[in-house]
Amino acid sequence: MLWPRDVLRADFLNLSHHFNAQRSIVRVPDLDPKYKISVLASKQDHCLFDLLYRWQEGRLPVDITCVISNHDRPKDNHVRRFLGRHGIPYHYLPTTPGNKREQEILELVQDTDFVVLARYMQIMSESFLKAYGKDIINIHHGLLPSFKGGNPSRQAFNAGVKLIGATSHFVTPELDAGPIIEQMVERVSHRDTLQSFVVKSENLEKQCLAEAIKSYCELRVVPYELKKTVVF
């Protein structure tokens, strides 16, 4: 069936008017420039190193401009060695309750397309979010029911939960309440040890974050109604 150009144009204009769309974007992954991102992480390495590995393997259409952390990793650490081999800068910015180093972080990420929080255990202020002005994607455990504070995996394990999960979402001023991009869950049971429980939880976090980034880069994530998304 032929779709004449003038009919195609009229159809898309009708769509744009219906949804009040101002512009459309089409990306061709093999031709378009990769997204420039910065990754922020704290002490835990599992999400950070998984992203680095996927980047090295060409599984994510991104270029990592730098890694920023409030945790000091020695130069012989596996993350630091990886970054050194690939020429990716590592910035250690220790934080305190009174100084989150947000201005310095802002200067480091200002030329990026979006930012990834790979288990960065700091709350980004509303002023930082406004100053950056672009999307920030976060990952956190989705243990059910919710366990707050330190060692959530141990708390959930001791409570005998049967279902664990992970959630990746956009960062907003309201803590952990931004539009959800991806969620994953897995069964656990009395057969699990604390170690196997933690491994399952961390694997979910890695997969969930990577899938959220991939969907976002492929323009398959459409936010709507403030706190919701459509993921194609």
PDB file of C-alpha atoms in Angstrom:
ATOM      1  CA  MET A   1       0.000   0.000   0.000  1.00  0.00           C
ATOM      2  CA  LEU A   2       1.379   3.408  -0.968  1.00  0.00           C
ATOM      3  CA  TRP A   3       1.342   6.264   1.536  1.00  0.00           C
ATOM      4  CA  PRO A   4       1.611   9.495  -0.498  1.00  0.00           C
ATOM      5  CA  ARG A   5       3.857  12.149   1.018  1.00  0.00           C
ATOM      6  CA  ASP A   6       1.128  14.776   1.319  1.00  0.00           C
ATOM      7  CA  VAL A   7      -1.177  12.299   3.090  1.00  0.00           C
ATOM      8  CA  LEU A   8       1.661  11.213   5.391  1.00  0.00           C
ATOM      9  CA  ARG A   9       2.395  14.825   6.272  1.00  0.00           C
ATOM     10  CA  ALA A  10      -1.276  15.539   6.985  1.00  0.00           C
ATOM     11  CA  ASP A  11      -1.584  12.437   9.165  1.00  0.00           C
ATOM     12  CA  PHE A  12       1.452  13.346  11.269  1.00  0.00           C
ATOM     13  CA  LEU A  13       0.292  16.941  11.603  1.00  0.00           C
ATOM     14  CA  ASN A  14      -3.053  15.680  12.892  1.00  0.00           C
ATOM     15  CA  LEU A  15      -1.207  13.533  15.420  1.00  0.00           C
ATOM     16  CA  SER A  16       0.947  16.440  16.550  1.00  0.00           C
ATOM     17  CA  HIS A  17      -2.117  18.645  17.006  1.00  0.00           C
ATOM     18  CA  HIS A  18      -3.959  15.913  18.903  1.00  0.00           C
ATOM     19  CA  PHE A  19      -1.091  15.370  21.369  1.00  0.00           C
ATOM     20  CA  ASN A  20       0.121  18.981  21.366  1.00  0.00           C
ATOM     21  CA  ALA A  21       3.525  17.762  20.190  1.00  0.00           C
ATOM     22  CA  GLN A  22       5.985  20.491  19.242  1.00  0.00           C
ATOM     23  CA  ARG A  23       8.678  18.347  17.655  1.00  0.00           C
ATOM     24  CA  SER A  24       9.655  14.769  16.906  1.00  0.00           C
ATOM     25  CA  ILE A  25      13.034  13.094  17.200  1.00  0.00           C
ATOM     26  CA  VAL A  26      14.192  10.031  15.315  1.00  0.00           C
ATOM     27  CA  ARG A  27      17.543   8.479  16.121  1.00  0.00           C
ATOM     28  CA  VAL A  28      19.388   5.950  13.990  1.00  0.00           C
ATOM     29  CA  PRO A  29      21.679   4.157  16.489  1.00  0.00           C
ATOM     30  CA  ASP A  30      24.283   3.171  13.896  1.00  0.00           C
ATOM     31  CA  LEU A  31      24.565   6.719  12.531  1.00  0.00           C
ATOM     32  CA  ASP A  32      23.756   9.165  15.319  1.00  0.00           C
ATOM     33  CA  PRO A  33      26.326  10.263  17.919  1.00  0.00           C
ATOM     34  CA  LYS A  34      26.234   8.312  21.156  1.00  0.00           C
ATOM     35  CA  TYR A  35      24.794   9.922  24.258  1.00  0.00           C
ATOM     36  CA  LYS A  36      27.390  11.477  26.545  1.00  0.00           C
ATOM     37  CA  ILE A  37      26.805  10.467  30.148  1.00  0.00           C
ATOM     38  CA  SER A  38      28.460  10.718  33.531  1.00  0.00           C
ATOM     39  CA  VAL A  39      28.045   8.017  36.156  1.00  0.00           C
ATOM     40  CA  LEU A  40      27.847   8.724  39.883  1.00  0.00           C
ATOM     41  CA  ALA A  41      28.441   5.926  42.388  1.00  0.00           C
ATOM     42  CA  SER A  42      29.186   5.471  46.063  1.00  0.00           C
ATOM     43  CA  LYS A  43      30.892   2.482  47.691  1.00  0.00           C
ATOM     44  CA  GLN A  44      29.109  -0.385  45.931  1.00  0.00           C
ATOM     45  CA  ASP A  45      30.640  -1.360  42.597  1.00  0.00           C
ATOM     46  CA  HIS A  46      28.178  -3.827  41.091  1.00  0.00           C
ATOM     47  CA  CYS A  47      26.021  -1.410  39.057  1.00  0.00           C
ATOM     48  CA  LEU A  48      28.954   0.814  38.123  1.00  0.00           C
ATOM     49  CA  PHE A  49      31.161  -1.999  36.886  1.00  0.00           C
ATOM     50  CA  ASP A  50      28.288  -3.648  35.029  1.00  0.00           C
ATOM     51  CA  LEU A  51      27.691  -0.404  33.112  1.00  0.00           C
ATOM     52  CA  LEU A  52      31.391  -0.123  32.330  1.00  0.00           C
ATOM     53  CA  TYR A  53      31.452  -3.690  31.040  1.00  0.00           C
ATOM     54  CA  ARG A  54      28.354  -3.190  28.881  1.00  0.00           C
ATOM     55  CA  TRP A  55      29.861   0.032  27.535  1.00  0.00           C
ATOM     56  CA  GLN A  56      33.109  -1.778  26.678  1.00  0.00           C
ATOM     57  CA  GLU A  57      31.145  -4.488  24.862  1.00  0.00           C
ATOM     58  CA  GLY A  58      29.184  -1.892  22.859  1.00  0.00           C
ATOM     59  CA  ARG A  59      25.871  -2.926  24.381  1.00  0.00           C
ATOM     60  CA  LEU A  60      24.884   0.615  25.379  1.00  0.00           C
ATOM     61  CA  PRO A  61      24.827   3.554  22.908  1.00  0.00           C
ATOM     62  CA  VAL A  62      26.678   5.883  25.290  1.00  0.00           C
ATOM     63  CA  ASP A  63      30.071   7.441  25.842  1.00  0.00           C
ATOM     64  CA  ILE A  64      31.069   7.758  29.499  1.00  0.00           C
ATOM     65  CA  THR A  65      32.733  11.120  30.091  1.00  0.00           C
ATOM     66  CA  CYS A  66      33.677  10.474  33.717  1.00  0.00           C
ATOM     67  CA  VAL A  67      32.863   8.595  36.910  1.00  0.00           C
ATOM     68  CA  ILE A  68      32.201  10.606  40.068  1.00  0.00           C
ATOM     69  CA  SER A  69      32.172   9.087  43.527  1.00  0.00           C
ATOM     70  CA  ASN A  70      31.982  10.159  47.151  1.00  0.00           C
ATOM     71  CA  HIS A  71      33.927   7.005  48.026  1.00  0.00           C
ATOM     72  CA  ASP A  72      37.679   6.857  47.552  1.00  0.00           C
ATOM     73  CA  ARG A  73      38.832   3.810  45.592  1.00  0.00           C
ATOM     74  CA  PRO A  74      42.545   2.960  45.620  1.00  0.00           C
ATOM     75  CA  LYS A  75      44.333   3.141  42.279  1.00  0.00           C
ATOM     76  CA  ASP A  76      44.723  -0.655  42.150  1.00  0.00           C
ATOM     77  CA  ASN A  77      40.959  -1.107  42.558  1.00  0.00           C
ATOM     78  CA  HIS A  78      39.398  -2.996  39.611  1.00  0.00           C
ATOM     79  CA  VAL A  79      37.179  -0.010  38.739  1.00  0.00           C
ATOM     80  CA  ARG A  80      40.080   2.427  38.778  1.00  0.00           C
ATOM     81  CA  ARG A  81      42.208   0.073  36.677  1.00  0.00           C
ATOM     82  CA  PHE A  82      39.405  -0.259  34.110  1.00  0.00           C
ATOM     83  CA  LEU A  83      38.892   3.494  33.937  1.00  0.00           C
ATOM     84  CA  GLY A  84      42.625   4.067  33.588  1.00  0.00           C
ATOM     85  CA  ARG A  85      42.908   1.628  30.684  1.00  0.00           C
ATOM     86  CA  HIS A  86      40.104   3.397  28.820  1.00  0.00           C
ATOM     87  CA  GLY A  87      41.053   6.970  29.685  1.00  0.00           C
ATOM     88  CA  ILE A  88      37.882   7.719  31.657  1.00  0.00           C
ATOM     89  CA  PRO A  89      38.479  10.261  34.463  1.00  0.00           C
ATOM     90  CA  TYR A  90      37.624   9.311  38.043  1.00  0.00           C
ATOM     91  CA  HIS A  91      36.663  12.144  40.388  1.00  0.00           C
ATOM     92  CA  TYR A  92      36.639  11.550  44.134  1.00  0.00           C
ATOM     93  CA  LEU A  93      34.407  14.149  45.802  1.00  0.00           C
ATOM     94  CA  PRO A  94      33.854  13.289  49.476  1.00  0.00           C
ATOM     95  CA  THR A  95      30.568  14.595  50.828  1.00  0.00           C
ATOM     96  CA  THR A  96      29.368  15.719  54.241  1.00  0.00           C
ATOM     97  CA  PRO A  97      25.842  16.463  55.491  1.00  0.00           C
ATOM     98  CA  GLY A  98      26.584  20.144  54.965  1.00  0.00           C
ATOM     99  CA  ASN A  99      28.391  19.876  51.632  1.00  0.00           C
ATOM    100  CA  LYS A 100      27.171  17.558  48.882  1.00  0.00           C
ATOM    101  CA  ARG A 101      29.734  18.979  46.396  1.00  0.00           C
ATOM    102  CA  GLU A 102      26.894  19.714  43.991  1.00  0.00           C
ATOM    103  CA  GLN A 103      28.493  22.712  42.327  1.00  0.00           C
ATOM    104  CA  GLU A 104      31.597  20.680  41.480  1.00  0.00           C
ATOM    105  CA  ILE A 105      29.457  17.807  40.229  1.00  0.00           C
ATOM    106  CA  LEU A 106      27.452  20.222  38.107  1.00  0.00           C
ATOM    107  CA  GLU A 107      30.603  21.531  36.451  1.00  0.00           C
ATOM    108  CA  LEU A 108      31.699  17.976  35.627  1.00  0.00           C
ATOM    109  CA  VAL A 109      28.370  16.878  34.116  1.00  0.00           C
ATOM    110  CA  GLN A 110      27.182  20.074  32.411  1.00  0.00           C
ATOM    111  CA  ASP A 111      28.128  18.878  28.911  1.00  0.00           C
ATOM    112  CA  THR A 112      26.451  15.477  29.247  1.00  0.00           C
ATOM    113  CA  ASP A 113      23.145  14.377  27.710  1.00  0.00           C
ATOM    114  CA  PHE A 114      21.989  12.692  30.916  1.00  0.00           C
ATOM    115  CA  VAL A 115      23.372  11.408  34.208  1.00  0.00           C
ATOM    116  CA  VAL A 116      23.206   7.934  35.751  1.00  0.00           C
ATOM    117  CA  LEU A 117      23.174   7.304  39.498  1.00  0.00           C
ATOM    118  CA  ALA A 118      24.636   3.806  39.833  1.00  0.00           C
ATOM    119  CA  ARG A 119      23.946   3.320  43.547  1.00  0.00           C
ATOM    120  CA  TYR A 120      24.963   6.873  44.436  1.00  0.00           C
ATOM    121  CA  MET A 121      23.829   7.122  48.037  1.00  0.00           C
ATOM    122  CA  GLN A 122      23.253  10.865  48.138  1.00  0.00           C
ATOM    123  CA  ILE A 123      20.095  12.912  47.644  1.00  0.00           C
ATOM    124  CA  MET A 124      20.300  15.442  44.830  1.00  0.00           C
ATOM    125  CA  SER A 125      18.822  18.816  45.821  1.00  0.00           C
ATOM    126  CA  GLU A 126      16.061  20.519  43.872  1.00  0.00           C
ATOM    127  CA  SER A 127      18.423  23.377  43.021  1.00  0.00           C
ATOM    128  CA  PHE A 128      20.902  20.907  41.513  1.00  0.00           C
ATOM    129  CA  LEU A 129      18.171  19.256  39.437  1.00  0.00           C
ATOM    130  CA  LYS A 130      17.014  22.620  38.126  1.00  0.00           C
ATOM    131  CA  ALA A 131      20.556  23.786  37.365  1.00  0.00           C
ATOM    132  CA  TYR A 132      21.382  20.593  35.459  1.00  0.00           C
ATOM    133  CA  GLY A 133      18.053  20.677  33.646  1.00  0.00           C
ATOM    134  CA  LYS A 134      18.378  17.282  31.974  1.00  0.00           C
ATOM    135  CA  ASP A 135      17.330  13.763  32.883  1.00  0.00           C
ATOM    136  CA  ILE A 136      18.937  11.795  35.706  1.00  0.00           C
ATOM    137  CA  ILE A 137      18.295   8.043  35.932  1.00  0.00           C
ATOM    138  CA  ASN A 138      18.527   6.292  39.295  1.00  0.00           C
ATOM    139  CA  ILE A 139      18.514   2.662  40.473  1.00  0.00           C
ATOM    140  CA  HIS A 140      17.563   1.366  43.882  1.00  0.00           C
ATOM    141  CA  HIS A 141      16.475  -1.897  45.429  1.00  0.00           C
ATOM    142  CA  GLY A 142      12.772  -2.637  45.378  1.00  0.00           C
ATOM    143  CA  LEU A 143      12.625  -5.072  48.264  1.00  0.00           C
ATOM    144  CA  LEU A 144       9.049  -5.912  49.169  1.00  0.00           C
ATOM    145  CA  PRO A 145       7.949  -4.798  51.683  1.00  0.00           C
ATOM    146  CA  SER A 146      10.166  -1.712  51.818  1.00  0.00           C
ATOM    147  CA  PHE A 147      13.097  -1.824  54.216  1.00  0.00           C
ATOM    148  CA  LYS A 148      14.693   1.501  54.995  1.00  0.00           C
ATOM    149  CA  GLY A 149      18.032   2.383  56.539  1.00  0.00           C
ATOM    150  CA  GLY A 150      21.219   0.338  56.509  1.00  0.00           C
ATOM    151  CA  ASN A 151      21.550  -3.213  55.165  1.00  0.00           C
ATOM    152  CA  PRO A 152      18.127  -3.485  53.490  1.00  0.00           C
ATOM    153  CA  SER A 153      19.033  -6.893  52.054  1.00  0.00           C
ATOM    154  CA  ARG A 154      19.806  -8.278  55.511  1.00  0.00           C
ATOM    155  CA  GLN A 155      16.578  -6.792  56.876  1.00  0.00           C
ATOM    156  CA  ALA A 156      14.544  -8.376  54.089  1.00  0.00           C
ATOM    157  CA  PHE A 157      16.375 -11.693  54.417  1.00  0.00           C
ATOM    158  CA  ASN A 158      15.719 -11.793  58.163  1.00  0.00           C
ATOM    159  CA  ALA A 159      12.057 -10.960  57.528  1.00  0.00           C
ATOM    160  CA  GLY A 160      11.719 -13.956  55.227  1.00  0.00           C
ATOM    161  CA  VAL A 161      10.409 -12.108  52.176  1.00  0.00           C
ATOM    162  CA  LYS A 162       9.489 -14.179  49.125  1.00  0.00           C
ATOM    163  CA  LEU A 163       9.872 -11.528  46.440  1.00  0.00           C
ATOM    164  CA  ILE A 164      12.663  -9.021  45.832  1.00  0.00           C
ATOM    165  CA  GLY A 165      13.021  -6.409  43.141  1.00  0.00           C
ATOM    166  CA  ALA A 166      14.745  -3.367  41.683  1.00  0.00           C
ATOM    167  CA  THR A 167      13.393  -0.110  40.305  1.00  0.00           C
ATOM    168  CA  SER A 168      14.961   2.354  37.864  1.00  0.00           C
ATOM    169  CA  HIS A 169      13.359   5.781  37.639  1.00  0.00           C
ATOM    170  CA  PHE A 170      13.889   9.410  36.757  1.00  0.00           C
ATOM    171  CA  VAL A 171      15.156  11.586  39.610  1.00  0.00           C
ATOM    172  CA  THR A 172      12.811  14.304  40.836  1.00  0.00           C
ATOM    173  CA  PRO A 173      12.844  16.568  43.905  1.00  0.00           C
ATOM    174  CA  GLU A 174      10.547  14.090  45.654  1.00  0.00           C
ATOM    175  CA  LEU A 175      12.745  11.258  46.969  1.00  0.00           C
ATOM    176  CA  ASP A 176      12.439   8.005  44.979  1.00  0.00           C
ATOM    177  CA  ALA A 177       9.125   9.133  43.514  1.00  0.00           C
ATOM    178  CA  GLY A 178      10.102   9.978  39.940  1.00  0.00           C
ATOM    179  CA  PRO A 179       8.505   8.319  36.895  1.00  0.00           C
ATOM    180  CA  ILE A 180       9.428   4.634  36.787  1.00  0.00           C
ATOM    181  CA  ILE A 181      11.290   3.429  33.701  1.00  0.00           C
ATOM    182  CA  GLU A 182      11.904  -0.229  34.528  1.00  0.00           C
ATOM    183  CA  GLN A 183      11.177  -2.703  37.328  1.00  0.00           C
ATOM    184  CA  MET A 184      12.286  -6.306  37.804  1.00  0.00           C
ATOM    185  CA  VAL A 185      11.465  -8.903  40.439  1.00  0.00           C
ATOM    186  CA  GLU A 186      12.664 -12.361  41.437  1.00  0.00           C
ATOM    187  CA  ARG A 187      11.514 -15.047  43.821  1.00  0.00           C
ATOM    188  CA  VAL A 188      13.546 -15.943  46.886  1.00  0.00           C
ATOM    189  CA  SER A 189      12.904 -18.650  49.442  1.00  0.00           C
ATOM    190  CA  HIS A 190      14.079 -20.301  52.644  1.00  0.00           C
ATOM    191  CA  ARG A 191      16.703 -22.088  50.528  1.00  0.00           C
ATOM    192  CA  ASP A 192      18.588 -18.825  49.979  1.00  0.00           C
ATOM    193  CA  THR A 193      21.477 -17.831  52.192  1.00  0.00           C
ATOM    194  CA  LEU A 194      22.150 -14.179  52.911  1.00  0.00           C
ATOM    195  CA  GLN A 195      24.935 -14.308  50.323  1.00  0.00           C
ATOM    196  CA  SER A 196      22.746 -15.750  47.547  1.00  0.00           C
ATOM    197  CA  PHE A 197      19.999 -13.305  48.524  1.00  0.00           C
ATOM    198  CA  VAL A 198      22.335 -10.329  48.086  1.00  0.00           C
ATOM    199  CA  VAL A 199      23.661 -11.688  44.790  1.00  0.00           C
ATOM    200  CA  LYS A 200      20.133 -12.011  43.408  1.00  0.00           C
ATOM    201  CA  SER A 201      19.296  -8.480  44.554  1.00  0.00           C
ATOM    202  CA  GLU A 202      22.418  -6.979  42.999  1.00  0.00           C
ATOM    203  CA  ASN A 203      21.873  -8.849  39.722  1.00  0.00           C
ATOM    204  CA  LEU A 204      18.377  -7.395  39.515  1.00  0.00           C
ATOM    205  CA  GLU A 205      19.733  -3.897  40.075  1.00  0.00           C
ATOM    206  CA  LYS A 206      22.338  -4.297  37.319  1.00  0.00           C
ATOM    207  CA  GLN A 207      19.870  -5.655  34.776  1.00  0.00           C
ATOM    208  CA  CYS A 208      17.176  -3.144  35.666  1.00  0.00           C
ATOM    209  CA  LEU A 209      19.475  -0.128  35.333  1.00  0.00           C
ATOM    210  CA  ALA A 210      20.994  -1.325  32.058  1.00  0.00           C
ATOM    211  CA  GLU A 211      17.571  -1.976  30.533  1.00  0.00           C
ATOM    212  CA  ALA A 212      16.333   1.459  31.624  1.00  0.00           C
ATOM    213  CA  ILE A 213      19.334   3.173  30.016  1.00  0.00           C
ATOM    214  CA  LYS A 214      18.932   1.147  26.816  1.00  0.00           C
ATOM    215  CA  SER A 215      15.214   1.990  26.581  1.00  0.00           C
ATOM    216  CA  TYR A 216      15.924   5.660  27.241  1.00  0.00           C
ATOM    217  CA  CYS A 217      18.657   5.860  24.595  1.00  0.00           C
ATOM    218  CA  GLU A 218      16.391   4.185  22.047  1.00  0.00           C
ATOM    219  CA  LEU A 219      13.717   6.850  22.700  1.00  0.00           C
ATOM    220  CA  ARG A 220      11.262   4.240  23.906  1.00  0.00           C
ATOM    221  CA  VAL A 221      10.451   6.042  27.185  1.00  0.00           C
ATOM    222  CA  VAL A 222       7.680   8.648  27.124  1.00  0.00           C
ATOM    223  CA  PRO A 223       6.880  10.423  30.435  1.00  0.00           C
ATOM    224  CA  TYR A 224       3.285  11.538  30.961  1.00  0.00           C
ATOM    225  CA  GLU A 225       0.947  12.667  33.761  1.00  0.00           C
ATOM    226  CA  LEU A 226       3.901  13.830  35.909  1.00  0.00           C
ATOM    227  CA  LYS A 227       4.686  10.446  37.512  1.00  0.00           C
ATOM    228  CA  LYS A 228       4.063   7.891  34.789  1.00  0.00           C
ATOM    229  CA  THR A 229       5.844   6.613  31.702  1.00  0.00           C
ATOM    230  CA  VAL A 230       5.009   4.654  28.597  1.00  0.00           C
ATOM    231  CA  VAL A 231       7.850   2.329  27.568  1.00  0.00           C
ATOM    232  CA  PHE A 232       7.461   0.981  24.037  1.00  0.00           C
TER     233      PHE A 232
END
